[in-house]
PDB file of C-alpha atoms in Angstrom:
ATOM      1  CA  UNK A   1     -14.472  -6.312 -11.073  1.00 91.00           C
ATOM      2  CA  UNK A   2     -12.072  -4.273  -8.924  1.00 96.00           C
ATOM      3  CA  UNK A   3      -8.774  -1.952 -10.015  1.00 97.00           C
ATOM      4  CA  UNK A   4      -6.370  -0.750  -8.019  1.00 97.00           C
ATOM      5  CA  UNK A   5      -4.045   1.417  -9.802  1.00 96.00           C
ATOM      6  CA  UNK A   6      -0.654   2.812  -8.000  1.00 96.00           C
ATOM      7  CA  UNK A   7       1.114   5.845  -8.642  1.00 95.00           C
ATOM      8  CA  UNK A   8       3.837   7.974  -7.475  1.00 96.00           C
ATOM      9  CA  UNK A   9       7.059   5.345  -7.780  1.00 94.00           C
ATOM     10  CA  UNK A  10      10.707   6.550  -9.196  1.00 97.00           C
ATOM     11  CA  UNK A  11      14.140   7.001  -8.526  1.00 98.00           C
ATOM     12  CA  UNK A  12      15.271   9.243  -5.738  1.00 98.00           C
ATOM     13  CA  UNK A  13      18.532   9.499  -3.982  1.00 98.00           C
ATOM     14  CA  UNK A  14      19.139   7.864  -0.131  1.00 98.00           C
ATOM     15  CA  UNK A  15      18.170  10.549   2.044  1.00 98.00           C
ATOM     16  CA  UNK A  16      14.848  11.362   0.280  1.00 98.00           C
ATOM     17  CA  UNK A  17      11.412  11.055  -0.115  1.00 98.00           C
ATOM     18  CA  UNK A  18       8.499   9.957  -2.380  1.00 98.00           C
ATOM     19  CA  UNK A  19       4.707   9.316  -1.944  1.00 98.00           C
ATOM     20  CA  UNK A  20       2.585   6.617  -3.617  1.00 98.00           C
ATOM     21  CA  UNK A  21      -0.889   6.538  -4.096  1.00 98.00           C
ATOM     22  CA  UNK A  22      -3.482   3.682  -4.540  1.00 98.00           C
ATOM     23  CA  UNK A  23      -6.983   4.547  -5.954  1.00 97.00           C
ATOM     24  CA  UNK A  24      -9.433   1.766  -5.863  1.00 97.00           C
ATOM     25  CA  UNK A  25     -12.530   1.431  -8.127  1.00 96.00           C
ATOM     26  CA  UNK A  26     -14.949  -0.778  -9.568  1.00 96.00           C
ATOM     27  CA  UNK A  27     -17.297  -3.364  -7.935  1.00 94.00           C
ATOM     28  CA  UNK A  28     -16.581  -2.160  -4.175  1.00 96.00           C
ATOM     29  CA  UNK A  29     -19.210  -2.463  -1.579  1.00 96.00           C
ATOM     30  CA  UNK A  30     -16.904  -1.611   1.600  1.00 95.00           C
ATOM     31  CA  UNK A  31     -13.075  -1.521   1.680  1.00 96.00           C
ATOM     32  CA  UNK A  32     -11.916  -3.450   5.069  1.00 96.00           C
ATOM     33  CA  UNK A  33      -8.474  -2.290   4.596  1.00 97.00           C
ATOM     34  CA  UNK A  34      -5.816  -1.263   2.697  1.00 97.00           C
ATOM     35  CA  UNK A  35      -2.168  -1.551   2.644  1.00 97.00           C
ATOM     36  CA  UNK A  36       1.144  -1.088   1.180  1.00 98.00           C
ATOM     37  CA  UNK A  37       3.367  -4.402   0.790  1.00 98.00           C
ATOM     38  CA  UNK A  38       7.011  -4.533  -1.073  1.00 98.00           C
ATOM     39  CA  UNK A  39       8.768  -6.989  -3.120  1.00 98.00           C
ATOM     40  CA  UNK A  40      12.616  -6.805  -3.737  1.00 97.00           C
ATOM     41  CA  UNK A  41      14.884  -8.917  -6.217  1.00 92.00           C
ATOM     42  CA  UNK A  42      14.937 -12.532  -4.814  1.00 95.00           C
ATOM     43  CA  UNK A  43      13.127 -11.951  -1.890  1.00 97.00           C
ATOM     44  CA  UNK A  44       9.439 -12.488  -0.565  1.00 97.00           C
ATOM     45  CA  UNK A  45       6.795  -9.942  -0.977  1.00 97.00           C
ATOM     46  CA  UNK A  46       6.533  -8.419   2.776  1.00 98.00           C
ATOM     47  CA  UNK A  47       4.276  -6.072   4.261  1.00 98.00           C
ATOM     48  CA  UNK A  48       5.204  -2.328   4.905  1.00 98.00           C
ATOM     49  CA  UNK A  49       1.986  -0.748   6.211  1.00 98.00           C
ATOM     50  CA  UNK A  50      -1.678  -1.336   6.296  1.00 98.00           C
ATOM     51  CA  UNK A  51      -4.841   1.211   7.826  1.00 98.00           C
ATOM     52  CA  UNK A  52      -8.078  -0.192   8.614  1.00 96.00           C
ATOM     53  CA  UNK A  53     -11.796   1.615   8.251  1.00 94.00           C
ATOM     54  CA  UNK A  54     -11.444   1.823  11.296  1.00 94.00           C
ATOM     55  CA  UNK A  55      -8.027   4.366  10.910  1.00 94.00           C
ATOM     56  CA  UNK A  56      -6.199   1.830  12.600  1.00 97.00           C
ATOM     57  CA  UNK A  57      -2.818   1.360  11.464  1.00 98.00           C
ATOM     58  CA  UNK A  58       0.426  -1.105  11.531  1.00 98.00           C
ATOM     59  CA  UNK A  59       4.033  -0.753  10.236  1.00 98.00           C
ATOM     60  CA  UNK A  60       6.399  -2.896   9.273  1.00 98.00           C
ATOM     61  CA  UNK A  61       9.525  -2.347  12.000  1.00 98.00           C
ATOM     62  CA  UNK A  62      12.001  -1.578   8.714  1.00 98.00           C
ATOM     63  CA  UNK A  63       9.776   1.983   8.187  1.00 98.00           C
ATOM     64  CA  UNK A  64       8.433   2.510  11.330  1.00 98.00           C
ATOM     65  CA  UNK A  65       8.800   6.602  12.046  1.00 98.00           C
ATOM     66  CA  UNK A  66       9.931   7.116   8.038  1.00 98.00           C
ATOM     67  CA  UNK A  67       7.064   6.024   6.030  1.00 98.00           C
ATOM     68  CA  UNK A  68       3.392   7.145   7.012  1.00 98.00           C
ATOM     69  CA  UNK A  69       0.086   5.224   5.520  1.00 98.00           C
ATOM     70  CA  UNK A  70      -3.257   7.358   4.938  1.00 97.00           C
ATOM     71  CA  UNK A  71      -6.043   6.835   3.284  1.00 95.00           C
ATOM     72  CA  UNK A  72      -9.297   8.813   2.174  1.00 93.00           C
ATOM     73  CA  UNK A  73     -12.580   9.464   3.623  1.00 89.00           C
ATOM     74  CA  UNK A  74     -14.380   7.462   1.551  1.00 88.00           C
ATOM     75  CA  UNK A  75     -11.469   4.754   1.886  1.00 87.00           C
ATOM     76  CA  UNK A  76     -10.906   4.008  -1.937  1.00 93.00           C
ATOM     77  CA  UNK A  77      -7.583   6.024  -1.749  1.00 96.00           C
ATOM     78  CA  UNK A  78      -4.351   5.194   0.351  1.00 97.00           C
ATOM     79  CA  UNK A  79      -1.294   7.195   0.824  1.00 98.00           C
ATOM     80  CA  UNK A  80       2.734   5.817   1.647  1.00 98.00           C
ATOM     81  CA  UNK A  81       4.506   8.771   2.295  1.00 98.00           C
ATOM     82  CA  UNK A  82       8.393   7.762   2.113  1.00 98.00           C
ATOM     83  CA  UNK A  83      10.547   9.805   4.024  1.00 98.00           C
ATOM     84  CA  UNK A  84      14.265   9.531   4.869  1.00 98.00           C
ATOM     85  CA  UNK A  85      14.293   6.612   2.260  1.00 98.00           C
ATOM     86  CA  UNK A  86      17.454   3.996   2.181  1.00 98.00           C
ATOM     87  CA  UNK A  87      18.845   1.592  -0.445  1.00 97.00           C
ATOM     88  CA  UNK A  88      17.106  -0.856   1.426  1.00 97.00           C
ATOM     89  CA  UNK A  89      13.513   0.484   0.197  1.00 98.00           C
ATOM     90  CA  UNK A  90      14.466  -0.675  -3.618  1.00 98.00           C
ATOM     91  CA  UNK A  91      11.761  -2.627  -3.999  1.00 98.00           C
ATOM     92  CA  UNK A  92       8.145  -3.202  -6.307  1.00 98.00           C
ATOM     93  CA  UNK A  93       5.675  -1.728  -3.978  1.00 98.00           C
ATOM     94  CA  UNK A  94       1.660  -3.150  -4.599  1.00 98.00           C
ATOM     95  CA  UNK A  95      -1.066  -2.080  -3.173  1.00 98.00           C
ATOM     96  CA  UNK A  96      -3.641  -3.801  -1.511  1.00 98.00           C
ATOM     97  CA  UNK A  97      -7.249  -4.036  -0.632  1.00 97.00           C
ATOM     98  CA  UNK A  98      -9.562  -6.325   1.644  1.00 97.00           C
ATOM     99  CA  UNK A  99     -13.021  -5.516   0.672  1.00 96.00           C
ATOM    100  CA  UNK A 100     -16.526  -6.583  -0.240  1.00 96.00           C
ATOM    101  CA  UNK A 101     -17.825  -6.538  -3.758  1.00 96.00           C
ATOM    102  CA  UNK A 102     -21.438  -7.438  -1.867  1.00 95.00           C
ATOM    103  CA  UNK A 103     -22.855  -7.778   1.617  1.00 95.00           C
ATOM    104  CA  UNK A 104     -21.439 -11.306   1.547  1.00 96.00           C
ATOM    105  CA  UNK A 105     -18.635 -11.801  -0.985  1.00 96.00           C
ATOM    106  CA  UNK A 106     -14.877 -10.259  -0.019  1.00 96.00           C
ATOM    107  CA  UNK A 107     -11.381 -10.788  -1.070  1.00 96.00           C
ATOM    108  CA  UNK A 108      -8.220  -9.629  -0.901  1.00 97.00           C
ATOM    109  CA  UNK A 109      -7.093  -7.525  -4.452  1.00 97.00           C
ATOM    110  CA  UNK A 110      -3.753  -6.303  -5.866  1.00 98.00           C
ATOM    111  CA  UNK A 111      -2.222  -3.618  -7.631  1.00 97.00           C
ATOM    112  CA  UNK A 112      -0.058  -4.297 -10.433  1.00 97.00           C
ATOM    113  CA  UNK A 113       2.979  -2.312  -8.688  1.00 97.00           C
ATOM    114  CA  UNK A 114       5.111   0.818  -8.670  1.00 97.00           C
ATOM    115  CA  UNK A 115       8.767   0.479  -8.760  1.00 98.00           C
ATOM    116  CA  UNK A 116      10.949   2.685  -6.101  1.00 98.00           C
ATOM    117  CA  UNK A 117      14.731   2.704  -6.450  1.00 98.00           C
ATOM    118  CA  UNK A 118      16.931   4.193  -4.232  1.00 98.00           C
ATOM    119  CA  UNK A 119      20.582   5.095  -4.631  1.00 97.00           C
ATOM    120  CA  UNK A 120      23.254   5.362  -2.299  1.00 93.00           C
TER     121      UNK A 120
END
């Protein structure tokens, strides 16, 4: 069994910043990945940023050069930092992970969500 458990939503004002965290636990025998994906009011869930064991990391175009992804050593930890934040960002933002639970077994795991709001 696997948990990932967000933190670090809220309201904050257009103009200003927040930073969520993801910790993973549980049945984990390597993380592949993890990532940040959004989901606003009547629209699809979309990816906003994902970082690789590897370090390797991709934005969505919407955040590029305002939000930044990082992640621990021991990669059960990712980072969003949220800066110069717009109405636009309102959204439920999940975490996710692509990892192995054993040497042959992976899957793709979720978060239950943080909200962010931001007001003009």
């Amino acid at each position: 069994q696997v948990q990932l458990v967000e933190s670090g939503g809220g309201l904050v004002e257009a103009g200003g910043s927040l930073r969520l965290s993801c910790v993973a636990s549980g049945s984990i025998f390597t993380v592949v990945a993890m990532g940040w994906y959004r989901q606003a009011p009547g629209k699809q869930r979309e990816l906003v940023a994902t970082i690789t064991s590897g370090w390797n990391t991709n934005y969505a175009d919407s955040v590029q050069g305002r939000f930044t992804i990082s992640r621990d050593n021991a990669m059960k930890t990712v980072y969003l930092q949220m800066n110069s934040l717009k109405p636009e960002d309102t959204a439920v933002y999940y975490c996710n992970a692509r990892l192995y639970t054993d040497p042959r077994n992976w899957g793709d795991y979720w978060g239950q969500g943080t909200q962010v709001t931001v007001s003009s």
